[in-house]
PDB file of C-alpha atoms and ligand atoms in Angstrom:
ATOM      1  CA  MET A1412      -3.888  20.020 -29.612  1.00 63.00           C
ATOM      2  CA  ASP A1413      -1.449  20.578 -26.886  1.00 70.00           C
ATOM      3  CA  ALA A1414       2.041  19.727 -27.895  1.00 73.00           C
ATOM      4  CA  THR A1415       3.483  19.520 -24.348  1.00 89.00           C
ATOM      5  CA  LYS A1416       1.651  15.863 -23.968  1.00 96.00           C
ATOM      6  CA  PRO A1417       2.939  12.837 -25.306  1.00 98.00           C
ATOM      7  CA  LEU A1418       1.053  11.420 -28.559  1.00 98.00           C
ATOM      8  CA  VAL A1419      -1.242   8.466 -29.086  1.00 98.00           C
ATOM      9  CA  MET A1420      -2.305   7.512 -32.389  1.00 98.00           C
ATOM     10  CA  VAL A1421      -5.448   5.928 -32.159  1.00 99.00           C
ATOM     11  CA  LEU A1422      -5.691   3.502 -35.874  1.00 99.00           C
ATOM     12  CA  ASN A1423      -8.707   1.686 -37.089  1.00 98.00           C
ATOM     13  CA  GLY A1424      -9.171   0.344 -40.194  1.00 98.00           C
ATOM     14  CA  PRO A1425     -11.678  -1.260 -42.389  1.00 98.00           C
ATOM     15  CA  ASN A1426     -15.678  -1.459 -40.939  1.00 98.00           C
ATOM     16  CA  LEU A1427     -14.685   0.050 -37.792  1.00 98.00           C
ATOM     17  CA  ASN A1428     -16.740   3.041 -38.315  1.00 98.00           C
ATOM     18  CA  LEU A1429     -19.789   0.368 -38.628  1.00 97.00           C
ATOM     19  CA  LEU A1430     -19.181  -0.884 -34.742  1.00 98.00           C
ATOM     20  CA  GLY A1431     -22.556  -0.097 -32.640  1.00 96.00           C
ATOM     21  CA  SER A1432     -23.994  -2.207 -35.642  1.00 96.00           C
ATOM     22  CA  ARG A1433     -21.947  -4.562 -36.926  1.00 96.00           C
ATOM     23  CA  GLU A1434     -22.355  -8.239 -35.574  1.00 96.00           C
ATOM     24  CA  PRO A1435     -23.102  -6.757 -32.092  1.00 96.00           C
ATOM     25  CA  ALA A1436     -22.721 -10.385 -30.949  1.00 96.00           C
ATOM     26  CA  ILE A1437     -19.095  -9.930 -31.326  1.00 96.00           C
ATOM     27  CA  TYR A1438     -18.045  -6.371 -30.947  1.00 97.00           C
ATOM     28  CA  GLY A1439     -20.664  -5.208 -28.780  1.00 95.00           C
ATOM     29  CA  ARG A1440     -22.709  -1.808 -29.448  1.00 97.00           C
ATOM     30  CA  ASP A1441     -20.695   0.905 -28.436  1.00 97.00           C
ATOM     31  CA  THR A1442     -19.870   3.144 -31.603  1.00 98.00           C
ATOM     32  CA  LEU A1443     -16.458   4.017 -33.067  1.00 98.00           C
ATOM     33  CA  ASP A1444     -17.483   7.662 -31.136  1.00 98.00           C
ATOM     34  CA  ASP A1445     -18.577   6.503 -28.189  1.00 98.00           C
ATOM     35  CA  ILE A1446     -15.194   4.724 -28.212  1.00 98.00           C
ATOM     36  CA  ALA A1447     -13.292   7.825 -28.894  1.00 98.00           C
ATOM     37  CA  VAL A1448     -15.151  10.265 -26.196  1.00 98.00           C
ATOM     38  CA  ARG A1449     -14.279   7.080 -23.516  1.00 98.00           C
ATOM     39  CA  LEU A1450     -10.756   7.348 -24.661  1.00 98.00           C
ATOM     40  CA  GLU A1451     -10.569  11.225 -24.628  1.00 98.00           C
ATOM     41  CA  GLU A1452     -11.518  11.146 -21.023  1.00 98.00           C
ATOM     42  CA  GLN A1453      -8.707   8.646 -20.172  1.00 98.00           C
ATOM     43  CA  ALA A1454      -6.538  10.541 -22.018  1.00 98.00           C
ATOM     44  CA  ALA A1455      -6.422  13.625 -20.380  1.00 98.00           C
ATOM     45  CA  THR A1456      -6.605  11.974 -16.752  1.00 98.00           C
ATOM     46  CA  LEU A1457      -3.959   9.804 -18.179  1.00 98.00           C
ATOM     47  CA  GLY A1458      -1.903  13.573 -19.894  1.00 98.00           C
ATOM     48  CA  LEU A1459      -1.960  12.017 -22.782  1.00 98.00           C
ATOM     49  CA  GLU A1460      -2.496  14.038 -26.516  1.00 98.00           C
ATOM     50  CA  LEU A1461      -5.025  11.861 -29.214  1.00 98.00           C
ATOM     51  CA  ASP A1462      -5.868  11.756 -32.788  1.00 98.00           C
ATOM     52  CA  ILE A1463      -7.602   9.323 -33.332  1.00 98.00           C
ATOM     53  CA  ARG A1464      -9.180   8.438 -37.122  1.00 98.00           C
ATOM     54  CA  GLN A1465     -10.712   5.619 -38.772  1.00 98.00           C
ATOM     55  CA  SER A1466     -10.089   4.511 -42.860  1.00 98.00           C
ATOM     56  CA  ASN A1467     -11.400   1.991 -45.246  1.00 98.00           C
ATOM     57  CA  HIS A1468      -8.294   2.482 -47.160  1.00 98.00           C
ATOM     58  CA  GLU A1469      -4.981   0.270 -46.911  1.00 98.00           C
ATOM     59  CA  GLY A1470      -2.793   3.247 -47.435  1.00 98.00           C
ATOM     60  CA  HIS A1471      -4.621   5.743 -45.467  1.00 98.00           C
ATOM     61  CA  LEU A1472      -3.191   3.434 -42.396  1.00 99.00           C
ATOM     62  CA  VAL A1473       0.570   2.988 -43.981  1.00 98.00           C
ATOM     63  CA  ASP A1474       0.419   7.308 -43.767  1.00 98.00           C
ATOM     64  CA  TRP A1475      -0.833   7.726 -40.638  1.00 98.00           C
ATOM     65  CA  LEU A1476       1.730   4.999 -39.684  1.00 99.00           C
ATOM     66  CA  HIS A1477       4.454   6.871 -41.139  1.00 98.00           C
ATOM     67  CA  GLU A1478       3.043  10.531 -39.760  1.00 98.00           C
ATOM     68  CA  ALA A1479       2.788   8.967 -36.643  1.00 98.00           C
ATOM     69  CA  GLY A1480       6.732   8.336 -36.502  1.00 98.00           C
ATOM     70  CA  ALA A1481       7.569  11.916 -38.563  1.00 98.00           C
ATOM     71  CA  ARG A1482       5.813  13.339 -35.651  1.00 98.00           C
ATOM     72  CA  GLY A1483       7.299  11.085 -32.990  1.00 98.00           C
ATOM     73  CA  ALA A1484       4.180   9.873 -31.112  1.00 98.00           C
ATOM     74  CA  LEU A1485       4.847   8.039 -27.544  1.00 98.00           C
ATOM     75  CA  ALA A1486       2.699   5.115 -29.725  1.00 98.00           C
ATOM     76  CA  VAL A1487       0.372   3.711 -31.736  1.00 99.00           C
ATOM     77  CA  LEU A1488      -2.741   1.716 -31.370  1.00 98.00           C
ATOM     78  CA  LEU A1489      -3.382   0.068 -33.974  1.00 99.00           C
ATOM     79  CA  ASN A1490      -6.423  -1.908 -34.793  1.00 98.00           C
ATOM     80  CA  ALA A1491      -6.441  -3.091 -38.406  1.00 98.00           C
ATOM     81  CA  GLY A1492      -9.386  -4.908 -38.641  1.00 98.00           C
ATOM     82  CA  ALA A1493      -9.068  -7.360 -41.570  1.00 98.00           C
ATOM     83  CA  LEU A1494      -6.238  -6.102 -42.827  1.00 98.00           C
ATOM     84  CA  THR A1495      -4.088  -6.994 -39.401  1.00 98.00           C
ATOM     85  CA  HIS A1496      -4.525 -11.035 -41.788  1.00 98.00           C
ATOM     86  CA  THR A1497      -3.497  -9.791 -44.727  1.00 98.00           C
ATOM     87  CA  SER A1498      -1.349  -6.907 -45.263  1.00 98.00           C
ATOM     88  CA  ILE A1499       2.579  -6.851 -45.663  1.00 98.00           C
ATOM     89  CA  ALA A1500       2.455  -2.547 -46.137  1.00 98.00           C
ATOM     90  CA  ILE A1501       1.201  -1.961 -42.756  1.00 98.00           C
ATOM     91  CA  LEU A1502       3.500  -4.715 -41.198  1.00 98.00           C
ATOM     92  CA  ASP A1503       6.524  -3.038 -42.942  1.00 98.00           C
ATOM     93  CA  ALA A1504       5.121   0.435 -42.592  1.00 98.00           C
ATOM     94  CA  ILE A1505       5.124  -0.562 -38.485  1.00 98.00           C
ATOM     95  CA  LYS A1506       9.133  -1.456 -38.684  1.00 98.00           C
ATOM     96  CA  GLY A1507       9.714   1.733 -41.039  1.00 98.00           C
ATOM     97  CA  ILE A1508       8.946   4.057 -38.193  1.00 98.00           C
ATOM     98  CA  ASN A1509      10.299   3.890 -34.293  1.00 98.00           C
ATOM     99  CA  VAL A1510       6.608   4.362 -32.525  1.00 98.00           C
ATOM    100  CA  PRO A1511       6.333   0.415 -30.188  1.00 98.00           C
ATOM    101  CA  VAL A1512       2.556  -0.122 -32.134  1.00 98.00           C
ATOM    102  CA  ILE A1513       0.266  -1.544 -29.640  1.00 99.00           C
ATOM    103  CA  GLU A1514      -2.308  -4.067 -32.051  1.00 98.00           C
ATOM    104  CA  VAL A1515      -5.963  -3.796 -30.730  1.00 98.00           C
ATOM    105  CA  HIS A1516      -8.723  -5.643 -31.403  1.00 98.00           C
ATOM    106  CA  LEU A1517     -12.656  -5.723 -30.001  1.00 98.00           C
ATOM    107  CA  SER A1518     -12.759  -9.768 -30.512  1.00 98.00           C
ATOM    108  CA  ASN A1519      -9.863 -12.045 -29.479  1.00 98.00           C
ATOM    109  CA  PRO A1520      -9.092 -13.307 -33.395  1.00 98.00           C
ATOM    110  CA  HIS A1521      -7.409 -16.887 -32.196  1.00 97.00           C
ATOM    111  CA  THR A1522     -11.176 -17.860 -30.882  1.00 97.00           C
ATOM    112  CA  ARG A1523     -12.619 -17.125 -34.298  1.00 97.00           C
ATOM    113  CA  GLU A1524     -11.743 -18.444 -38.088  1.00 97.00           C
ATOM    114  CA  GLU A1525      -8.411 -20.481 -39.319  1.00 97.00           C
ATOM    115  CA  PHE A1526      -7.727 -16.985 -41.360  1.00 96.00           C
ATOM    116  CA  ARG A1527      -7.671 -14.791 -38.051  1.00 98.00           C
ATOM    117  CA  HIS A1528      -5.573 -16.325 -36.538  1.00 98.00           C
ATOM    118  CA  THR A1529      -2.475 -14.656 -38.685  1.00 98.00           C
ATOM    119  CA  SER A1530      -1.400 -11.750 -37.952  1.00 98.00           C
ATOM    120  CA  PHE A1531       0.526  -9.457 -39.895  1.00 98.00           C
ATOM    121  CA  VAL A1532       0.416  -6.649 -36.955  1.00 98.00           C
ATOM    122  CA  ALA A1533       1.627  -8.967 -34.184  1.00 98.00           C
ATOM    123  CA  ARG A1534       4.860  -9.845 -36.104  1.00 98.00           C
ATOM    124  CA  ALA A1535       6.278  -6.153 -35.082  1.00 98.00           C
ATOM    125  CA  ALA A1536       3.924  -4.802 -32.493  1.00 98.00           C
ATOM    126  CA  LYS A1537       5.315  -3.844 -29.310  1.00 98.00           C
ATOM    127  CA  GLY A1538       2.295  -6.282 -27.424  1.00 98.00           C
ATOM    128  CA  THR A1539      -1.397  -7.168 -28.875  1.00 98.00           C
ATOM    129  CA  ILE A1540      -4.418  -6.780 -26.430  1.00 98.00           C
ATOM    130  CA  ALA A1541      -7.625  -8.202 -28.059  1.00 98.00           C
ATOM    131  CA  GLY A1542     -10.916  -9.775 -26.702  1.00 98.00           C
ATOM    132  CA  PHE A1543     -11.907  -7.730 -24.137  1.00 98.00           C
ATOM    133  CA  GLY A1544     -14.454  -5.615 -26.363  1.00 97.00           C
ATOM    134  CA  ALA A1545     -14.910  -1.702 -25.972  1.00 98.00           C
ATOM    135  CA  ALA A1546     -12.558  -2.437 -23.427  1.00 98.00           C
ATOM    136  CA  SER A1547      -9.670  -3.223 -25.168  1.00 98.00           C
ATOM    137  CA  TYR A1548      -8.638   0.424 -26.421  1.00 98.00           C
ATOM    138  CA  ARG A1549      -9.157   1.137 -22.456  1.00 98.00           C
ATOM    139  CA  LEU A1550      -6.761  -1.249 -21.739  1.00 98.00           C
ATOM    140  CA  ALA A1551      -4.166  -0.607 -25.001  1.00 98.00           C
ATOM    141  CA  LEU A1552      -4.363   3.010 -23.327  1.00 98.00           C
ATOM    142  CA  ASP A1553      -3.095   2.123 -20.373  1.00 98.00           C
ATOM    143  CA  ALA A1554      -0.200   0.118 -22.078  1.00 98.00           C
ATOM    144  CA  ALA A1555       0.485   2.921 -24.232  1.00 98.00           C
ATOM    145  CA  ALA A1556       0.935   5.086 -21.226  1.00 98.00           C
ATOM    146  CA  ALA A1557       2.998   3.090 -19.265  1.00 97.00           C
ATOM    147  CA  LEU A1558       5.763   3.261 -21.929  1.00 97.00           C
ATOM    148  CA  ARG A1559       6.036   6.959 -20.884  1.00 93.00           C
ATOM    149  CA  GLN A1560       9.784   6.890 -19.643  1.00 74.00           C
TER     150      GLN A1560
HETATM  151  C1  DQA B 799     -10.961  -7.110 -35.470  1.00 53.75           C
HETATM  152  C2  DQA B 799     -10.932  -8.251 -36.161  1.00 53.75           C
HETATM  153  C3  DQA B 799     -10.464  -8.539 -37.597  1.00 53.75           C
HETATM  154  O1  DQA B 799     -10.282 -10.212 -37.408  1.00 53.75           O
HETATM  155  C4  DQA B 799     -11.494  -7.989 -37.678  1.00 53.75           C
HETATM  156  O2  DQA B 799     -11.624  -8.094 -39.688  1.00 53.75           O
HETATM  157  C5  DQA B 799     -12.585  -6.905 -37.602  1.00 53.75           C
HETATM  158  C6  DQA B 799     -12.072  -6.562 -36.540  1.00 53.75           C
HETATM  159  C7  DQA B 799     -11.516  -7.140 -34.127  1.00 53.75           C
HETATM  160  O3  DQA B 799     -11.711  -5.871 -33.621  1.00 53.75           O
HETATM  161  O4  DQA B 799     -11.330  -7.851 -33.450  1.00 53.75           O
HETATM  162  O5  DQA B 799     -12.648  -6.350 -38.433  1.00 53.75           O
HETATM  163  O6  DQA B 799      -9.918  -6.705 -35.219  1.00 53.75           O
END
């Protein structure tokens, strides 16, 4: 932990712990650890501090969003998984903190089932990056770096 570097929290929701084996035709073969290793390398180049987490529990994501606010994070990259499409609690948490949230998806939910076309996260997010597989995270971290003054 380097307190002099801007902090970016990378929060991952339900089932993203299964990346690598979960529906690889949709989500690819990279595990969340593979993605994390590459993000850490990218963050070192960009001069950013990362805190990468995953939980299958909605309340953890709410608590971690609050934590991002309390820590004065530069940004949060949030892949809320299926909670994207259901969670008003996560929407309210994003609205309740003064931190830009970048919505991230490996797949493009808009090309998939109708129930994935609604995003409560998008209603309060700074922006959304979706559909580029694991590269969505890399693009989102570049977007976070661009928020730096
Ligand atoms: C996802 C898309 C969601 O619809 C789905 O429920 C996920 C993963 C994505 O990264 O493409 O769990 O967020």
